Coordinates of N, CA, C and O and ligand atoms in Angstrom, one line a residue:
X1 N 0.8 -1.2 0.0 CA 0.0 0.0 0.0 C 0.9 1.3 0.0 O 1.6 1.5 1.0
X2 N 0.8 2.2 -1.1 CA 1.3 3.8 -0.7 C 0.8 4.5 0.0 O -0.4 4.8 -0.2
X3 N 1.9 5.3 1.4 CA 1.0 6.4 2.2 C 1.0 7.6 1.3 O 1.5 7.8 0.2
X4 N 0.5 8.3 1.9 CA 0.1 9.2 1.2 C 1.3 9.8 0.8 O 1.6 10.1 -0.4
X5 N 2.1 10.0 1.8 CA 3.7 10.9 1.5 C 4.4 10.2 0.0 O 4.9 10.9 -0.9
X6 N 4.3 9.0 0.1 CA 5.0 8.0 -1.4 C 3.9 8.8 -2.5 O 4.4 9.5 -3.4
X7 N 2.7 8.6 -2.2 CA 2.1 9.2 -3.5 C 2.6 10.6 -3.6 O 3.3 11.0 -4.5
X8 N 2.3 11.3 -2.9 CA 2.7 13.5 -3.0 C 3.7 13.1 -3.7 O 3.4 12.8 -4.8
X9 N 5.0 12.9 -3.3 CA 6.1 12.9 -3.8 C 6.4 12.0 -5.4 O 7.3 12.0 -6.2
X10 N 5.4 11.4 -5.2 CA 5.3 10.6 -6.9 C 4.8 11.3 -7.7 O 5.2 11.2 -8.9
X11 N 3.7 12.3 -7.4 CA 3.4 13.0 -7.8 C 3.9 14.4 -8.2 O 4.0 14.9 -9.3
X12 N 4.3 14.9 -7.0 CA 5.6 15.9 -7.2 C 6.7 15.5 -8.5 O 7.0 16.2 -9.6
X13 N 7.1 14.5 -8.1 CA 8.2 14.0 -9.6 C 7.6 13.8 -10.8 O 8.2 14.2 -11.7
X14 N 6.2 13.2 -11.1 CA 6.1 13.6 -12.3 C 5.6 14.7 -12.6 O 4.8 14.4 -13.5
X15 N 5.6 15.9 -12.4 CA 5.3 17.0 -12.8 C 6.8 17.9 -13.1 O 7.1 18.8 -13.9
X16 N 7.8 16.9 -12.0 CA 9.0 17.8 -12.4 C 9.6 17.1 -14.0 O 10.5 17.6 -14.7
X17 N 9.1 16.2 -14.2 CA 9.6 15.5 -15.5 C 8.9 15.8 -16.7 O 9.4 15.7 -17.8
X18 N 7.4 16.3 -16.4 CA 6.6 16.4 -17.4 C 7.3 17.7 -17.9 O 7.8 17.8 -19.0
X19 N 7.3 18.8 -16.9 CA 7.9 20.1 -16.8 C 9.3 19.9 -17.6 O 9.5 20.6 -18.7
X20 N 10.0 19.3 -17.3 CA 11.8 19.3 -17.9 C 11.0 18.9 -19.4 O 11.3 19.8 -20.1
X21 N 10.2 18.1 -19.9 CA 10.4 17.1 -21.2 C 9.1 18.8 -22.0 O 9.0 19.1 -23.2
X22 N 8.5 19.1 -21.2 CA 7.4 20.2 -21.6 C 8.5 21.6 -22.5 O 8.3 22.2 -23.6
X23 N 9.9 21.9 -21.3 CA 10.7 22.9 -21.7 C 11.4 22.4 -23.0 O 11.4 23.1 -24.0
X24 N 12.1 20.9 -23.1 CA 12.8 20.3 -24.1 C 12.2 20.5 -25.5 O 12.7 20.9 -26.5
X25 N 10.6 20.0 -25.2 CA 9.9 20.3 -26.4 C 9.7 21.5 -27.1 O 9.3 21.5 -28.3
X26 N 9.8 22.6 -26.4 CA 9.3 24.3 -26.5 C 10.7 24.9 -27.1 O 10.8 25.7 -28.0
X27 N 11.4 24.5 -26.5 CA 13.2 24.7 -27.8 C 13.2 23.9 -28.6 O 13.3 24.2 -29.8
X28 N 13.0 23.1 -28.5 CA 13.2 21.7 -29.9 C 12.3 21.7 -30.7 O 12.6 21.4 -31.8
X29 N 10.5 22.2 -30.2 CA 10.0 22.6 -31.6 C 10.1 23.6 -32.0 O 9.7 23.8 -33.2
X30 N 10.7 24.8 -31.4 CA 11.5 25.8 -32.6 C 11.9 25.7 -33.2 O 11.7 26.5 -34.1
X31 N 12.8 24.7 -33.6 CA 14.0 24.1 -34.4 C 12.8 24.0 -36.0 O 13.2 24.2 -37.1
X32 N 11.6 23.8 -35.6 CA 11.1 23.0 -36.6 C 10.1 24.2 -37.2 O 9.5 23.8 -38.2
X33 N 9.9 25.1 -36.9 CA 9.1 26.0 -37.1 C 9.9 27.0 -38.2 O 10.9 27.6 -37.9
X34 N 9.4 27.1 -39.3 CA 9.7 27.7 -40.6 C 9.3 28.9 -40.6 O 8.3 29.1 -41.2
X35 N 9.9 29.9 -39.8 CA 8.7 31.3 -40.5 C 9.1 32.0 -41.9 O 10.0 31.8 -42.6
X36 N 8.1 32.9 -42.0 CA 7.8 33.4 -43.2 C 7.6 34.9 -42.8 O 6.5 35.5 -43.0
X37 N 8.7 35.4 -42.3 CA 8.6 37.1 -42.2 C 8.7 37.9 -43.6 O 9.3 37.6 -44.6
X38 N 7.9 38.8 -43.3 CA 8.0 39.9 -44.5 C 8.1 41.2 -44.2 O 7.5 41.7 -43.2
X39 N 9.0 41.9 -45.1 CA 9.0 43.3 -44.5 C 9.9 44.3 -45.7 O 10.7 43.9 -46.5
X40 N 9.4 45.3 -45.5 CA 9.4 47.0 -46.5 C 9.5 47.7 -46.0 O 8.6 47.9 -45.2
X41 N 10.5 48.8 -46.1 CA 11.0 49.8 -46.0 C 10.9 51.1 -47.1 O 11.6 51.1 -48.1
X42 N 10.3 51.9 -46.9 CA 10.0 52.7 -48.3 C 11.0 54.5 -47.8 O 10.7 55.2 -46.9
X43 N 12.1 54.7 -48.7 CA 12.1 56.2 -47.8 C 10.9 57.0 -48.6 O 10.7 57.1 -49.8
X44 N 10.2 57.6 -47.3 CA 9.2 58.4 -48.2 C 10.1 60.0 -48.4 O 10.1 60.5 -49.5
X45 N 10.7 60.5 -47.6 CA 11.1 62.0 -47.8 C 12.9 61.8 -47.2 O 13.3 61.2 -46.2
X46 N 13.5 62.5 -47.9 CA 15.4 63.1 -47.4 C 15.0 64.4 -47.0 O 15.0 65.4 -47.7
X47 N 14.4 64.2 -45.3 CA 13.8 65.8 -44.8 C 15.4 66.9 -44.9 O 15.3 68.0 -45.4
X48 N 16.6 66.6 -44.5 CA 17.8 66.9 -45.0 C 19.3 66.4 -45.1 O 19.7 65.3 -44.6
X49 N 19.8 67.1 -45.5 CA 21.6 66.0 -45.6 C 22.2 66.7 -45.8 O 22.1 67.4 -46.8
X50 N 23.4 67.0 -44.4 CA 24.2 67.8 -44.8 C 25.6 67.6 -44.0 O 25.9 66.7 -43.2
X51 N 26.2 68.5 -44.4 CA 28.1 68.0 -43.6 C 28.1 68.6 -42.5 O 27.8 69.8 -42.5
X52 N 28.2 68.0 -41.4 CA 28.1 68.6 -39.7 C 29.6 69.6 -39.9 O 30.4 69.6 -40.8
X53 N 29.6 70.3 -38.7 CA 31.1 71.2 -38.3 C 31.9 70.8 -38.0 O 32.9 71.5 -37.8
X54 N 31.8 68.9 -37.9 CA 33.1 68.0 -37.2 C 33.5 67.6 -38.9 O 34.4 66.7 -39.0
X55 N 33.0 67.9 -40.0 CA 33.1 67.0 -40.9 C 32.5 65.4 -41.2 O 32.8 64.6 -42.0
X56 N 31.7 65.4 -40.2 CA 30.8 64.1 -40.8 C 29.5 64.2 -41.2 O 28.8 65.0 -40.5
X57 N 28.9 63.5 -42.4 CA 27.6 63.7 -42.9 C 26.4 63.3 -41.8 O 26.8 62.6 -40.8
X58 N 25.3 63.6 -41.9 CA 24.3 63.6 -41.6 C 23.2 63.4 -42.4 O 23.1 64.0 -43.5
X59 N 22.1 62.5 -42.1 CA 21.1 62.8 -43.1 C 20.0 62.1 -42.1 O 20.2 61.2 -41.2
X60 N 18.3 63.0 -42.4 CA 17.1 62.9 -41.8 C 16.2 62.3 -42.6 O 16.0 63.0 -43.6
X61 N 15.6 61.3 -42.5 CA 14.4 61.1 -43.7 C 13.5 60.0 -42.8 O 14.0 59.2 -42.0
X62 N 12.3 60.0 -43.2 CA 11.1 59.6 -43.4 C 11.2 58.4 -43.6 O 12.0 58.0 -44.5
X63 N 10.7 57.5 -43.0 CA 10.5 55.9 -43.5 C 9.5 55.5 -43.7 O 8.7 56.4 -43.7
X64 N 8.9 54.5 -44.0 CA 7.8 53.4 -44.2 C 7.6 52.3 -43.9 O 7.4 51.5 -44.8
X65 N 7.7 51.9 -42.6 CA 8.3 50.9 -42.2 C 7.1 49.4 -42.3 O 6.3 49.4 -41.3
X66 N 7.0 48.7 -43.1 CA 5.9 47.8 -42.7 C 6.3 46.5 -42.6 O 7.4 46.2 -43.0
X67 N 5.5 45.6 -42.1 CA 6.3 44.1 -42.0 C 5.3 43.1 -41.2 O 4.4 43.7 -40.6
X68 N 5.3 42.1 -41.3 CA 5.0 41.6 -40.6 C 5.4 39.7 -40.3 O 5.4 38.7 -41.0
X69 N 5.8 40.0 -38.7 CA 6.2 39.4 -38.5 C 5.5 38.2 -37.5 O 6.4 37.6 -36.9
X70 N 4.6 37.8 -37.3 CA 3.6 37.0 -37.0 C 3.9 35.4 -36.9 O 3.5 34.7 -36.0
X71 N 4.9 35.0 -38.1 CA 5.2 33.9 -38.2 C 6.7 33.5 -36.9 O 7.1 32.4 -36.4
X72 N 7.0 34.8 -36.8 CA 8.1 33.9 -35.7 C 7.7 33.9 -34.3 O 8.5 33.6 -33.4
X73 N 6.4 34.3 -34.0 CA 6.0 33.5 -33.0 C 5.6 32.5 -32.6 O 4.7 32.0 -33.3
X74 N 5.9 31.8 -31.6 CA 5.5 30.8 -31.5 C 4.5 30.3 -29.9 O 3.7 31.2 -29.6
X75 N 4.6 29.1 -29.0 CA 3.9 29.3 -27.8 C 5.6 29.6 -27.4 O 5.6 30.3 -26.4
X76 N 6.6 29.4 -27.6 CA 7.6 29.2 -26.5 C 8.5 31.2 -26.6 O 9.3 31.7 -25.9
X77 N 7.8 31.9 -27.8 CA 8.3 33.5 -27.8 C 7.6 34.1 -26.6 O 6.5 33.8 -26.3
X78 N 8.9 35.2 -25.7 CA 8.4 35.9 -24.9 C 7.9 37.5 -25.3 O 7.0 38.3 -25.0
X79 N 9.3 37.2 -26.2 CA 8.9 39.0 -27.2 C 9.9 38.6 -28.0 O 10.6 37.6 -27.8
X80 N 10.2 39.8 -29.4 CA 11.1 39.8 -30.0 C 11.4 41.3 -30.1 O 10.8 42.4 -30.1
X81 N 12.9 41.0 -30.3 CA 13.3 42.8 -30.6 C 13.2 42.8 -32.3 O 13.4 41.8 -33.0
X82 N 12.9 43.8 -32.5 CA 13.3 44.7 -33.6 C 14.0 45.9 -34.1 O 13.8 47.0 -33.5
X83 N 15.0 46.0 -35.4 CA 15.3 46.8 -35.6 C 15.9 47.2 -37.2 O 16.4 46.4 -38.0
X84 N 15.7 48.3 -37.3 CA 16.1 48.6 -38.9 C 17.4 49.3 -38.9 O 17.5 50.1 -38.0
X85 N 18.5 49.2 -39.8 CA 19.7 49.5 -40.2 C 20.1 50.0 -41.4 O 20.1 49.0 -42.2
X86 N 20.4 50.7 -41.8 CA 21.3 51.0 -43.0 C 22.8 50.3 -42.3 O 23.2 50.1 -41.1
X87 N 23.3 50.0 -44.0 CA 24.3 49.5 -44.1 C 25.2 49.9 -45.7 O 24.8 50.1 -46.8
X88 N 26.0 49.8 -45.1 CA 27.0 50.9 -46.5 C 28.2 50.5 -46.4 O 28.6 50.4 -45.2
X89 N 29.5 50.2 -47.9 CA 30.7 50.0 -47.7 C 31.2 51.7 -47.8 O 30.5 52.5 -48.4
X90 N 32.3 51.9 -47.2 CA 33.3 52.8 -47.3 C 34.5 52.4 -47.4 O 34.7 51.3 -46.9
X91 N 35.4 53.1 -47.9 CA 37.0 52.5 -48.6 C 37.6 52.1 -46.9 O 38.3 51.0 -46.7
X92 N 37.3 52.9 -45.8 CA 37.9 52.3 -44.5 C 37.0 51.3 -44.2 O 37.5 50.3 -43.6
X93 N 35.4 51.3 -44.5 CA 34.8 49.7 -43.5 C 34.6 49.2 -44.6 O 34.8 49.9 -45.6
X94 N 34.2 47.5 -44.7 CA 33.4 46.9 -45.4 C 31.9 46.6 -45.2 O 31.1 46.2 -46.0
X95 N 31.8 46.8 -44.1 CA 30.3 47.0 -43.2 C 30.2 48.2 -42.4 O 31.0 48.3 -41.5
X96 N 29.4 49.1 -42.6 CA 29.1 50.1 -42.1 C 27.9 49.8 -41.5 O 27.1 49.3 -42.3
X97 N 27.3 50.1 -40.1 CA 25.8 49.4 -39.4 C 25.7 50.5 -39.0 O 26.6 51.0 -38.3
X98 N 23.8 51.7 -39.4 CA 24.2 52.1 -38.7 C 22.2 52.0 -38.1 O 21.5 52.3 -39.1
X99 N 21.5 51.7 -36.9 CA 20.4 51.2 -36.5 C 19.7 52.4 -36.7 O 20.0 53.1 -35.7
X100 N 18.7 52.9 -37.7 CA 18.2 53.9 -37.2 C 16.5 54.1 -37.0 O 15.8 55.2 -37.2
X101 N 16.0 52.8 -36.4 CA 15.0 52.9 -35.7 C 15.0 51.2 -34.7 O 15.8 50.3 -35.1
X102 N 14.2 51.0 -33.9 CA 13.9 49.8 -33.1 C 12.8 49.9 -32.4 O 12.1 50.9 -32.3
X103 N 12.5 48.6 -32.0 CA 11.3 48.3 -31.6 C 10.9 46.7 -30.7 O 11.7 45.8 -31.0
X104 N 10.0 46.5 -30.0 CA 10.2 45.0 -28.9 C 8.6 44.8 -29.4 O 7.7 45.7 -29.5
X105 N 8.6 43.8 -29.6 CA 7.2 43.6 -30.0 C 7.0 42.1 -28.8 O 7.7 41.1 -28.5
X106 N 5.8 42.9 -28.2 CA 5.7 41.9 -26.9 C 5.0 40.8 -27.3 O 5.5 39.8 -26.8
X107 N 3.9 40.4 -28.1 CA 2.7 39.5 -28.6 C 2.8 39.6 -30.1 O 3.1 40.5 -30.9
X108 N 2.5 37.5 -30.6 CA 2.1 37.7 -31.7 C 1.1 39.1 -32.6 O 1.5 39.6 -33.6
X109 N -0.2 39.4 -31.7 CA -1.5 40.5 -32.0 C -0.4 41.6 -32.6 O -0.8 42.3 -33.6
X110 N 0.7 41.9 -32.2 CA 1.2 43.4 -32.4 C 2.4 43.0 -33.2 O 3.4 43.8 -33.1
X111 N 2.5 42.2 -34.0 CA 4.0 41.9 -35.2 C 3.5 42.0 -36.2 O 4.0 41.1 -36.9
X112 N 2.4 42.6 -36.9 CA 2.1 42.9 -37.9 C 2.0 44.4 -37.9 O 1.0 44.9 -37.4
X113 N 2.7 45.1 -38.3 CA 3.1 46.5 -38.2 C 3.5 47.5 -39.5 O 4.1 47.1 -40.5
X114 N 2.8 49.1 -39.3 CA 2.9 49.8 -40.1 C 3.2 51.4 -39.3 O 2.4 52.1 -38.8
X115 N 4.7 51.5 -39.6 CA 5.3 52.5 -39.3 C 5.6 53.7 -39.9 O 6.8 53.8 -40.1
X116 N 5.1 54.5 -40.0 CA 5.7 56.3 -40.7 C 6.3 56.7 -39.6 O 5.6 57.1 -38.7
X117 N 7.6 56.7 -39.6 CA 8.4 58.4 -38.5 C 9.8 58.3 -39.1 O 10.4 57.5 -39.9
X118 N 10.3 59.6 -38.5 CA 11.6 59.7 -39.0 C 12.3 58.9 -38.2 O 11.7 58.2 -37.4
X119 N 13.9 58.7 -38.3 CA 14.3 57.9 -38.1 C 15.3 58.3 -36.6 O 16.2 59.1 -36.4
X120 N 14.6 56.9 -35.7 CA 14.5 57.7 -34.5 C 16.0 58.1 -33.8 O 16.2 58.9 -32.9
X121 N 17.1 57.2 -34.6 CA 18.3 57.0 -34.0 C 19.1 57.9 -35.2 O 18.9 57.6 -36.4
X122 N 20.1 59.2 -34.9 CA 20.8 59.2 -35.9 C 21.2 58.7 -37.0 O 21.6 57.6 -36.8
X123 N 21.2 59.0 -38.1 CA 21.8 58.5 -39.5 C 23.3 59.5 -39.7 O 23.3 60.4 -40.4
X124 N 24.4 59.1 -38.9 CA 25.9 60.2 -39.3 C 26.8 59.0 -39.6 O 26.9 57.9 -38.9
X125 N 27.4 59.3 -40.6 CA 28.2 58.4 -41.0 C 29.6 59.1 -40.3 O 29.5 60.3 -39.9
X126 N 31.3 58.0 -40.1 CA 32.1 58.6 -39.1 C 33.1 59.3 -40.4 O 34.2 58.9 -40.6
X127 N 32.4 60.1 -41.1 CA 33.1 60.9 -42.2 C 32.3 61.7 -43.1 O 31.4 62.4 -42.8
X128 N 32.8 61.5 -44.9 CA 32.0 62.5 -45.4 C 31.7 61.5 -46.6 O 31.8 61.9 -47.7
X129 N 31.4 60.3 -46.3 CA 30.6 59.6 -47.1 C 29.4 59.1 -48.1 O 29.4 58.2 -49.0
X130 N 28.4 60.0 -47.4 CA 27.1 59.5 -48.0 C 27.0 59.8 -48.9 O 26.3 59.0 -49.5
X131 N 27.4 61.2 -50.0 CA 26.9 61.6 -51.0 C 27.0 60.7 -52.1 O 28.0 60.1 -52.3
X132 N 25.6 60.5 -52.9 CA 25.5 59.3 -53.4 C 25.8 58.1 -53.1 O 26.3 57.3 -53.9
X133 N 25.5 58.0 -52.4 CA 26.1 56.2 -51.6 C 25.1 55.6 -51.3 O 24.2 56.0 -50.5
X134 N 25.2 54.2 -52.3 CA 24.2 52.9 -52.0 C 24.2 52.5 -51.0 O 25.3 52.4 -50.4
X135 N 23.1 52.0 -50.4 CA 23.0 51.5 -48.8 C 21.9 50.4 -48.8 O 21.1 50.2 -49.7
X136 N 22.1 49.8 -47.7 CA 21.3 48.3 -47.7 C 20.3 49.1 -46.5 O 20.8 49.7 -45.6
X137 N 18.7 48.9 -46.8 CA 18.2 48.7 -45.8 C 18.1 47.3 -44.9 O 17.5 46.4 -45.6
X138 N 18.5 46.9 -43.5 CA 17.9 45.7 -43.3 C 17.2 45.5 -41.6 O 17.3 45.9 -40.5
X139 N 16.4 44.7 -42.2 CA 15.4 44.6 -40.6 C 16.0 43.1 -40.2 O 16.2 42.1 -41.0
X140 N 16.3 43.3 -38.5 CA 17.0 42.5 -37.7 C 16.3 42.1 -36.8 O 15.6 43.0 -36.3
X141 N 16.0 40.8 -36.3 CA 15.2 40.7 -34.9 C 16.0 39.4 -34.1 O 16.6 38.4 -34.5
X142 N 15.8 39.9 -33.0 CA 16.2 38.8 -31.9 C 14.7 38.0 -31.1 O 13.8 38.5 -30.5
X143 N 14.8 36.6 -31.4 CA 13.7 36.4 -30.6 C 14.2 36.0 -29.4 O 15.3 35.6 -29.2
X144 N 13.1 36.1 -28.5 CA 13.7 35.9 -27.3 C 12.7 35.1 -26.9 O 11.6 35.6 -27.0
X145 N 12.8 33.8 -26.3 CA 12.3 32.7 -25.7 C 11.9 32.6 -24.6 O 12.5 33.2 -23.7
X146 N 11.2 32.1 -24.3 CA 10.4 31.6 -22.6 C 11.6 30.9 -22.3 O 12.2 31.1 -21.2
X147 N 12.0 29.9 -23.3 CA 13.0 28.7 -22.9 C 14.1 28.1 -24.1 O 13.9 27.7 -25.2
X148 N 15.4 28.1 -23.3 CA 16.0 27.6 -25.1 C 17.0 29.1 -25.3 O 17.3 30.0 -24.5
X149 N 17.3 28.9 -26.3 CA 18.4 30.3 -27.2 C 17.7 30.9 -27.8 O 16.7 30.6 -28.6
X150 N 18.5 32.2 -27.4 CA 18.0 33.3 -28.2 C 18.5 32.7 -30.0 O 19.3 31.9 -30.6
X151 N 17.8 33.4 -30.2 CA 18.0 33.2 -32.3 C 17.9 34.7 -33.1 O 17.3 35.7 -32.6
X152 N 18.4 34.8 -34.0 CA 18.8 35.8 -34.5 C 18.5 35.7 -36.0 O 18.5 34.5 -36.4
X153 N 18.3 36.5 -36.9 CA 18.2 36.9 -38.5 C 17.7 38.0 -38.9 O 17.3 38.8 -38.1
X154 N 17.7 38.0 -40.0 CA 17.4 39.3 -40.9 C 16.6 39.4 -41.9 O 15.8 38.5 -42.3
X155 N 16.7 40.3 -42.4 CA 15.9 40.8 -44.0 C 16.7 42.0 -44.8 O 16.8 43.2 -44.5
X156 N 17.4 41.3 -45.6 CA 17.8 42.5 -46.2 C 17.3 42.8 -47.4 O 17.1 42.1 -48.4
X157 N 17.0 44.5 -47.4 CA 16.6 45.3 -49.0 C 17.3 45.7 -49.4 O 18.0 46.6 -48.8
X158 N 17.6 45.2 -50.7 CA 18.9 46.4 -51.4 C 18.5 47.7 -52.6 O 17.4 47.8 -53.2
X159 N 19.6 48.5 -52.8 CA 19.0 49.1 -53.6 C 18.6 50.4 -53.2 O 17.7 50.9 -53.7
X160 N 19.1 51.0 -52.2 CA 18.9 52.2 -51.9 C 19.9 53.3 -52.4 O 21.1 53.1 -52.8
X161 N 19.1 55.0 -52.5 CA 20.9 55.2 -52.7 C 20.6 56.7 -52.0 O 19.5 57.3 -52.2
X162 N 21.7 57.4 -51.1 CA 21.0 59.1 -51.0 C 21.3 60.0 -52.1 O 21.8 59.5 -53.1
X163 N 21.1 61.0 -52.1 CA 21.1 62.4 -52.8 C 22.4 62.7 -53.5 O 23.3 62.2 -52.8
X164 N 22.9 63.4 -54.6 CA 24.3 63.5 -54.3 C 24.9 64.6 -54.3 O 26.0 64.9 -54.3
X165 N 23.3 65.6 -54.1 CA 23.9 66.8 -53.2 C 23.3 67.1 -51.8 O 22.1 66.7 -51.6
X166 N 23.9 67.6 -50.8 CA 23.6 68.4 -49.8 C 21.9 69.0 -50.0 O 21.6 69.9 -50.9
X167 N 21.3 68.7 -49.4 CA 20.2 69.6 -48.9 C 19.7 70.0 -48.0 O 18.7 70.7 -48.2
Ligands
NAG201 C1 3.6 52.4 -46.5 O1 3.8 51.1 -46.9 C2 2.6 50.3 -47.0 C3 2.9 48.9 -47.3 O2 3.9 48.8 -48.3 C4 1.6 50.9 -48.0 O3 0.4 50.2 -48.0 C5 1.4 52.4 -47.6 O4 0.6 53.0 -48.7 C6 2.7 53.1 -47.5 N1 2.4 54.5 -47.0 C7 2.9 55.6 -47.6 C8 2.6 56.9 -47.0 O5 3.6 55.5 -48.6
NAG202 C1 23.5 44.9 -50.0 O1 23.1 43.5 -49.8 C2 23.5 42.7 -50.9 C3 22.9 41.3 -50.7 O2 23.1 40.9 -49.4 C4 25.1 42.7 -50.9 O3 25.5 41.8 -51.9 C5 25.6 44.1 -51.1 O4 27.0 44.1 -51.0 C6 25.0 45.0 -50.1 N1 25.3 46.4 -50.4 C7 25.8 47.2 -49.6 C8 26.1 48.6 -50.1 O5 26.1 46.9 -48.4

């Protein structure tokens, strides 16, 4: 016969095992989950661009930011970050990053998104580069998990280019 204490405690253990094999599953079916993020970047306006008094460019513009990202949630996402970047070679970098907006999207309901603002983080390049210079838009997210590793990827748009004068 089990006293009661044999059963609590049998009971207690299998919830601590359902729980361990519950977490194992919630990382390991991420593994298997394909999303299908999409996302666009439009500049709507170059509000201006010009050479600061240290000698480095500057430039302000308008975005369009839309996307949606719905698919990389899963049950085991807590939130994900987001963020958009220009990216540009110059003869000193081969990668130039520079973030100029972000965002944490707490729930699947809110990763489908449509953004107009300027751009909330500086755009200065560490020189006098930008005139006429092709640049990569790309949107970056970190998901961040209940349980498991963080994961990382992107989106990149190419095909941008700024002004190749001062305005
Ligand atoms: C912003 O982009 C979305 C999706 O591409 C589009 O439907 C909308 O018309 C755009 N808005 C402006 C002001 O261009
Ligand atoms: C833009 O992205 C494309 C594709 O990843 C890459 O080949 C190209 O070098 C990038 N351009 C710039 C200016 O970074």
């Amino acid at each position: 016969m089990h006293s009661f204490g044999h059963r609590a405690n049998a009971v207690a253990t299998f919830a601590v095992t359902i729980l361990a094999a519950m977490c194992f599953a919630a990382s390991f079916s991420d593994n298997f989950n394909t999303p299908t993020p999409t996302a666009s970047v439009k500049i709507l306006n170059i509000n201006w661009f010009q050479k600061e008094a240290n000698g480095n460019d500057e430039v302000s513009m308008t975005l369009n930011i839309s996307a949606d990202l719905s698919s990389l949630f899963t049950w085991n996402t807590k939130q994900v970050f987001v963020f958009v970047a220009a990216e540009y070679e110059t003869s000193q970098n081969a990668l130039n990053q520079v973030s100029l907006w972000d965002g944490i999207i707490p729930a699947k309901e809110h990763a489908k998104f449509l953004i107009h603002t300027t751009n909330k983080y500086r755009f200065i390049d560490q020189g006098s580069n930008l005139k006429g210079k092709e640049f990569n838009l790309t949107m970056h997210w970190h998901i961040m998990p209940k349980t498991g590793k963080m994961f990382a990827d992107k989106i990149v748009m190419t095909g941008y280019r700024l002004p190749e004068q001062y305005r």
